[in-house]
Coordinates of C-alpha atoms in Angstrom, one line a residue:
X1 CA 0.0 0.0 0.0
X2 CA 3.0 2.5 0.3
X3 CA 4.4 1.8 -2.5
X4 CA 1.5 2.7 -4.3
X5 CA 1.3 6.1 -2.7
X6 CA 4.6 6.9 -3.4
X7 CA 4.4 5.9 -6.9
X8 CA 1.5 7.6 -7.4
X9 CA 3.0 11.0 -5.8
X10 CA 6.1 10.4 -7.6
X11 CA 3.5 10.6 -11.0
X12 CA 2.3 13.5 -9.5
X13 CA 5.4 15.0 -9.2
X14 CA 6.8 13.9 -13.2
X15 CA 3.5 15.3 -14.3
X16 CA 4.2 18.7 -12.4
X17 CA 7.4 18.8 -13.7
X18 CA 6.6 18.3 -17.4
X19 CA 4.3 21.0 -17.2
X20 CA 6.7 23.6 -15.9
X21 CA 9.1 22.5 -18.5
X22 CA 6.9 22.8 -21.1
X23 CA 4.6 25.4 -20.5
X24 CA 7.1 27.4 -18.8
X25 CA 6.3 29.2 -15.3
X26 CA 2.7 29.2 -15.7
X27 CA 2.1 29.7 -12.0
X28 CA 2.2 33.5 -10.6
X29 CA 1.7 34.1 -7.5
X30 CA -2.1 33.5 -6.3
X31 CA -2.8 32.5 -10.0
X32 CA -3.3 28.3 -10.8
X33 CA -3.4 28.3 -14.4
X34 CA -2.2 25.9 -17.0
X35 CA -0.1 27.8 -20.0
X36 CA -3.0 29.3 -21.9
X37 CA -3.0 31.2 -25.4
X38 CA -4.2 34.9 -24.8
X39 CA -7.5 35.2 -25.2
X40 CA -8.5 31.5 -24.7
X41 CA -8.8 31.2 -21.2
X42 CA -10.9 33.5 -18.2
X43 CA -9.6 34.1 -14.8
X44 CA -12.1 33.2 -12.3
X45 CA -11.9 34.6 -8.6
X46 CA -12.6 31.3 -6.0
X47 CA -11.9 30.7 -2.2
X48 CA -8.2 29.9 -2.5
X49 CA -7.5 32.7 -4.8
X50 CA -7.6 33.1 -9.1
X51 CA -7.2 30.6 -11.6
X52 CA -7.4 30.9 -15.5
X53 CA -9.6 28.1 -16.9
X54 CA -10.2 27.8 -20.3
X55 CA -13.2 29.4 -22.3
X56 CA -14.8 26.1 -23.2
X57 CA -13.4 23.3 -21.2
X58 CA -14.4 19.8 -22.3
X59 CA -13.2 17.8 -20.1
X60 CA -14.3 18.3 -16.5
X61 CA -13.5 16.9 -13.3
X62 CA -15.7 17.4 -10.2
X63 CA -14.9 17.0 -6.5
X64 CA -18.1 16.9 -4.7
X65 CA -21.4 15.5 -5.2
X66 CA -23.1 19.0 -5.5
X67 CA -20.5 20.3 -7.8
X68 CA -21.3 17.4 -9.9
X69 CA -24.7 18.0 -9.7
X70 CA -24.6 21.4 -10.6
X71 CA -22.6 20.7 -13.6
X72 CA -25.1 17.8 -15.2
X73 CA -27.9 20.5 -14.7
X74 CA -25.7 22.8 -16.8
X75 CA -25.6 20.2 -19.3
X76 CA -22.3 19.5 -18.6
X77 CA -20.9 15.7 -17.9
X78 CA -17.7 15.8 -16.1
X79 CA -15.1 13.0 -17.3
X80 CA -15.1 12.2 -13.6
X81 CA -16.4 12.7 -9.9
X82 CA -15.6 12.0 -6.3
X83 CA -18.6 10.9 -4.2
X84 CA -20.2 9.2 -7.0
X85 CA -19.4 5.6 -5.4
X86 CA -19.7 6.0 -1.9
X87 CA -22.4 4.0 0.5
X88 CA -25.4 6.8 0.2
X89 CA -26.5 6.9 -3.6
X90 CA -28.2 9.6 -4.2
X91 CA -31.4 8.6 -6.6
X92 CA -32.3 12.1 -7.8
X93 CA -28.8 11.3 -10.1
X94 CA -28.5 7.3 -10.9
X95 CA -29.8 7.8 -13.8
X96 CA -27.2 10.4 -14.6
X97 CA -24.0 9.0 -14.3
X98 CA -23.4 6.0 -16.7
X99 CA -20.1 6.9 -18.3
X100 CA -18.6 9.2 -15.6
X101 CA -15.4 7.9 -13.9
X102 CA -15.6 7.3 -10.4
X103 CA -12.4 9.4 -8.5
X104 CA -12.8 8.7 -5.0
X105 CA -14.8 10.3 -2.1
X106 CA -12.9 12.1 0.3
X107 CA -9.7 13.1 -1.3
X108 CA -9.6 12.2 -5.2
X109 CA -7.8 9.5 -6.5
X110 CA -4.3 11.4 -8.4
X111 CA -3.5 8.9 -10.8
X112 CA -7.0 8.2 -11.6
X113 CA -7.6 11.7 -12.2
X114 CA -3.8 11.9 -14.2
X115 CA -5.1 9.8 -16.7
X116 CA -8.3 11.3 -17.2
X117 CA -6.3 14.3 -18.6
X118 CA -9.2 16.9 -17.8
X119 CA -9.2 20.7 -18.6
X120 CA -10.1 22.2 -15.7
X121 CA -10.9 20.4 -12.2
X122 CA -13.5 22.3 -9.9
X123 CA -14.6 21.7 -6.3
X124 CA -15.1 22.6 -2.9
X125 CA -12.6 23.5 -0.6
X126 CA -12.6 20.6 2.4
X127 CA -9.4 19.7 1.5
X128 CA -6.8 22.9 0.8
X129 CA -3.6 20.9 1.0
X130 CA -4.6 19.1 -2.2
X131 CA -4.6 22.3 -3.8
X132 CA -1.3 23.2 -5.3
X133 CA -1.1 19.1 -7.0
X134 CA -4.6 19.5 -8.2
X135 CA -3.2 23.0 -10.3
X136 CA -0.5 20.9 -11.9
X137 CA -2.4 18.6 -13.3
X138 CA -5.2 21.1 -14.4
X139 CA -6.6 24.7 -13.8
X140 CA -8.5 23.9 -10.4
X141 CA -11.0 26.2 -8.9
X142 CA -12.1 25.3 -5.4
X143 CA -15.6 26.9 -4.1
X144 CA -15.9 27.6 0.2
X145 CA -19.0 25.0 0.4
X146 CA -20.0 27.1 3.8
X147 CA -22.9 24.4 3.8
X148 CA -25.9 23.6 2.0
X149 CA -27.4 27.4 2.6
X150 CA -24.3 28.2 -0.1
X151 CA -25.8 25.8 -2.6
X152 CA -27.2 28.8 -5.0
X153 CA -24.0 30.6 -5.0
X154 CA -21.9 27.6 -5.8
X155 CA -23.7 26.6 -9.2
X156 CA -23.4 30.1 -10.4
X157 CA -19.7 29.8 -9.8
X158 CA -19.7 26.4 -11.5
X159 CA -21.4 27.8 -14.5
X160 CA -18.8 30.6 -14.5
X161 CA -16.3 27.9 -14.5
X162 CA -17.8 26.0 -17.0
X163 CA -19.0 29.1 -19.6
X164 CA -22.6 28.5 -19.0
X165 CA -24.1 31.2 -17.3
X166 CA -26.6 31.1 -20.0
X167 CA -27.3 27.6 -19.3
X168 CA -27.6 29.0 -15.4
X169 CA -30.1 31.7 -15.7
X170 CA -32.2 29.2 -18.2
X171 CA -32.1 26.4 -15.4
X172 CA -32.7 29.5 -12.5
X173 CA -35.8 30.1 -14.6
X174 CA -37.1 26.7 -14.8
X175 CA -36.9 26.6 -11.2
X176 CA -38.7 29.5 -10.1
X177 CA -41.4 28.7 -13.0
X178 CA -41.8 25.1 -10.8
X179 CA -42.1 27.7 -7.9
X180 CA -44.5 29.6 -8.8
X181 CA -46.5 26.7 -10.4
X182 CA -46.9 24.3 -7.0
X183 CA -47.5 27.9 -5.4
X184 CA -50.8 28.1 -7.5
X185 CA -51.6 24.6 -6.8
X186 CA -51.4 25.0 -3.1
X187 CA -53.1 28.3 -3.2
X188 CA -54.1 29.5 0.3
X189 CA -54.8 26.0 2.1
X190 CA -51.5 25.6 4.0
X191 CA -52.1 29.3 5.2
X192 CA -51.0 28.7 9.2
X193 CA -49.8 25.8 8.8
X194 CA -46.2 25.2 9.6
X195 CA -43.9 22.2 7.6
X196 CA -41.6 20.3 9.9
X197 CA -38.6 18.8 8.8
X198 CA -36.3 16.0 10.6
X199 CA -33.8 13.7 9.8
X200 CA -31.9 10.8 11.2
X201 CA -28.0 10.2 10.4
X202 CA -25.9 7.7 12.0
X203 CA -26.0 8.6 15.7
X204 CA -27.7 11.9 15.4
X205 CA -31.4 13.1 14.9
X206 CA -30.9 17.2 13.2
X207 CA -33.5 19.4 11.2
X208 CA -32.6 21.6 9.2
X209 CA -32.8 25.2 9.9
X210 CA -33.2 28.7 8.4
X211 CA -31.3 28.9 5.3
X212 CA -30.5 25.4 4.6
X213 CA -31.3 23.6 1.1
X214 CA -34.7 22.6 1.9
X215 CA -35.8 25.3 3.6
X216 CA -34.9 27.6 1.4
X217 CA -37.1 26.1 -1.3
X218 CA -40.0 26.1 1.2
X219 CA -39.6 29.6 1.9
X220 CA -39.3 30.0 -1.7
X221 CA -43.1 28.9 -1.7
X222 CA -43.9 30.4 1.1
X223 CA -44.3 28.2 3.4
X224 CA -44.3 28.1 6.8
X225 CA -41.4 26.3 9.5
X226 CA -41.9 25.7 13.2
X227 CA -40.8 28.0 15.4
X228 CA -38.1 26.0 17.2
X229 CA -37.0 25.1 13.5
X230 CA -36.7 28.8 12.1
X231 CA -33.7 29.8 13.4
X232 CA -29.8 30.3 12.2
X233 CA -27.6 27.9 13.9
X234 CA -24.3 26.3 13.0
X235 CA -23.9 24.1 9.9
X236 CA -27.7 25.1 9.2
X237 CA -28.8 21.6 11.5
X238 CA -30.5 21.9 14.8
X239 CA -29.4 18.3 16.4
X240 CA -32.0 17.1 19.3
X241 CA -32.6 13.6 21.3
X242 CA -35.6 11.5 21.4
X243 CA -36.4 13.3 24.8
X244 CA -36.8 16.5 22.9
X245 CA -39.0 15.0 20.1
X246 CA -41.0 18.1 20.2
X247 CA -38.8 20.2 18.2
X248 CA -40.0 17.9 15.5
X249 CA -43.3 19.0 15.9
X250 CA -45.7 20.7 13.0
X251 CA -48.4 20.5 10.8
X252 CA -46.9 18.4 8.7
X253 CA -44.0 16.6 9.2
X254 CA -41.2 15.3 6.3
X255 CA -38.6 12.9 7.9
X256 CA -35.6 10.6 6.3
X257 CA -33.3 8.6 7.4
X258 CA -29.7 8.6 5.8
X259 CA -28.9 4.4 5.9
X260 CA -31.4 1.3 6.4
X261 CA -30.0 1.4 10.1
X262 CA -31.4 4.6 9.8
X263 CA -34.7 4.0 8.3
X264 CA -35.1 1.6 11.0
X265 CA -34.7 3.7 14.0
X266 CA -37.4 6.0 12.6
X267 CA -39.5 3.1 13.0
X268 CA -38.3 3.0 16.7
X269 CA -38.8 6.7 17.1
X270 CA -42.6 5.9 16.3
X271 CA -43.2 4.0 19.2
X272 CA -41.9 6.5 21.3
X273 CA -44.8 8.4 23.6
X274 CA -43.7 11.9 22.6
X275 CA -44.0 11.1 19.0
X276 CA -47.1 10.0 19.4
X277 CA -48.1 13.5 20.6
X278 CA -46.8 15.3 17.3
X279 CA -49.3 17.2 15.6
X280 CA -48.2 15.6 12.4
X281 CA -48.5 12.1 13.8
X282 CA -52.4 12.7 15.7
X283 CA -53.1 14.4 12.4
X284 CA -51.3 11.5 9.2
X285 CA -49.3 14.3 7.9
X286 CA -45.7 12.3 8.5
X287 CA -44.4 11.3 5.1
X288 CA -40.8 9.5 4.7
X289 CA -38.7 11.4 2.6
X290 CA -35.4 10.5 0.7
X291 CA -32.7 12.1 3.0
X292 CA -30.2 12.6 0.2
X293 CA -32.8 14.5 -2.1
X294 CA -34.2 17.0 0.8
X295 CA -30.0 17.2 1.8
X296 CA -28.6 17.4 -2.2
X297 CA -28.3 20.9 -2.0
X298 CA -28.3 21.8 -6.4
X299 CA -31.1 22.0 -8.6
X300 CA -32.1 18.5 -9.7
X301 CA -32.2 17.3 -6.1
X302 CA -34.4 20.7 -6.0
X303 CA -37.0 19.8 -8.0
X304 CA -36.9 16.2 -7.1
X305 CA -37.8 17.8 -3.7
X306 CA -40.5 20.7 -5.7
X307 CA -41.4 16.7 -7.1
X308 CA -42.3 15.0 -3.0
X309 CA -44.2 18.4 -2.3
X310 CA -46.8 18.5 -5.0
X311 CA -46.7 15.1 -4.2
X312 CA -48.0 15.4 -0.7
X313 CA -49.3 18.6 -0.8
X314 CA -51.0 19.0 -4.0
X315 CA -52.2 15.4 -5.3
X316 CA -53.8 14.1 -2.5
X317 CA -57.7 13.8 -1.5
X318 CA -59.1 16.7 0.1
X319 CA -59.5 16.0 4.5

């Protein structure tokens, strides 16, 4: 096993070498760029400073399951992705990703990504020491994630990464025209009416607060959140016990659980006597939900989710 990272840093470092000799010093200071003709490549401003990508890449590599995301909804599929293989598929995308190479999850896979020979890599930023090897081996632009309340502002980077801002404000548009259509369906019957959200991850029960991905699309259709739920806290997730099952309380009540182990201890939490006495519960308004959807934080998990809510809010039989 050491061998094989040693080899594949020493390829790393050939590669980085190669490029300096051929290219020249394409590296200023702050600036990751690979050599460039005038003209044929735009510098983009990103969390760990400016890199020059190319006008039209074609070959793209994403390092995150939103960035990915983002980019297929841009019409764009990458050459390869991290977090495409790992144990929680995400089923807004299966469909989507025949033919894309899978690069790891939490740090990419270098030689993998060596031989994929992309243009331009882009990302989030959990991982800055990768950095400086990603720019030799392409123009790399790394987004500060800051959490699934950044979600909106990392696909308009992506498309200005990728030259399709166009693309953007068309799939922006689309959106908000799904907005305002499940808005016209609902009309004024959830007037007062407040739209819990919970979820259950390995060891930890969390909702997700003011800002997040999912609520921001329900705000987007004006919909209401509890109280105890509608407020700014870290990471966007309010994390509570089964003794405080009462945070989970609403009107209505969307759950999902991350794993089958998961799945199965929201089972568990329905025998519990305070979930009994959830408003959602007395009143059938709990409906399981697909955790990495509601959580997917870029547009087609979006209207996968605009999907679930004219699904149980909009075609179903009048109480």
């Amino acid at each position: 096993m050491m061998t094989r990272w040693l080899i594949g840093w020493f390829l790393v470092g050939i590669l980085g070498f190669s490029l300096m000799t051929s290219c020249g010093n394409h590296r200023s200071e702050g600036i990751s760029s690979g050599e460039q003709p005038a003209g044929e490549c735009q510098i983009v401003q990103h969390e760990l400073g400016e890199t020059c990508v190319p006008n039209d890449p074609q070959r793209v590599a994403t390092l995150s399951l939103y960035t990915l995301a983002h980019a297929i909804s841009l019409g764009v599929k990458p050459i390869g992705s991290t977090h495409i293989d790992n144990w929680y598929p995400a089923p807004y995308l299966e469909e989507k990703l025949n033919g894309i190479d899978a690069l790891g999850n939490e740090r990419p896979n270098f030689e993998k990504l060596l031989s994929l020979k992309p243009d331009v890599v882009v990302g989030l930023d959990w991982d800055e020491a990768i950095y400086p090897t990603l720019s030799e081996i392409a123009p790399t632009v790394l987004d500060d994630w800051g959490g699934t309340e950044n979600w909106q502002v990392h696909l308009d980077l992506v498309a200005e990464v990728l030259g399709k801002q166009e693309e953007a404000e068309q799939a922006w548009a689309h959106y908000y025209k799904r907005i305002e259509e499940l808005k016209e369906a609902i009309g004024n019957r959830y007037n007062g009416k407040t739209i819990s959200l919970a979820f259950v991850a390995p060891g930890v029960i969390f909702s997700e607060t003011k800002g997040s991905f999912s609520d921001s699309i329900l705000k987007d259709i004006g919909l209401q959140r509890p109280t105890a739920q509608d407020v700014v806290v870290a990471d966007s997730q309010l994390q509570f016990g089964e003794e405080s099952l009462d945070i989970a309380d609403g009107d209505f009540l969307f759950i999902g659980g991350l794993t089958r182990d998961e799945k199965d201890k929201i089972q568990e939490l329905e025998q519990q006597p305070l979930w009994q006495k959830l408003r959602a519960v007395q009143e059938n308004h709990v409906y399981i939900i697909d955790y990495m959807t509601w959580r997917g934080g870029n547009l087609i998990a979006a209207n996968a989710v605009i999907d679930d809510l004219f699904k149980y809010l909009v075609n179903v039989d009048d109480e």
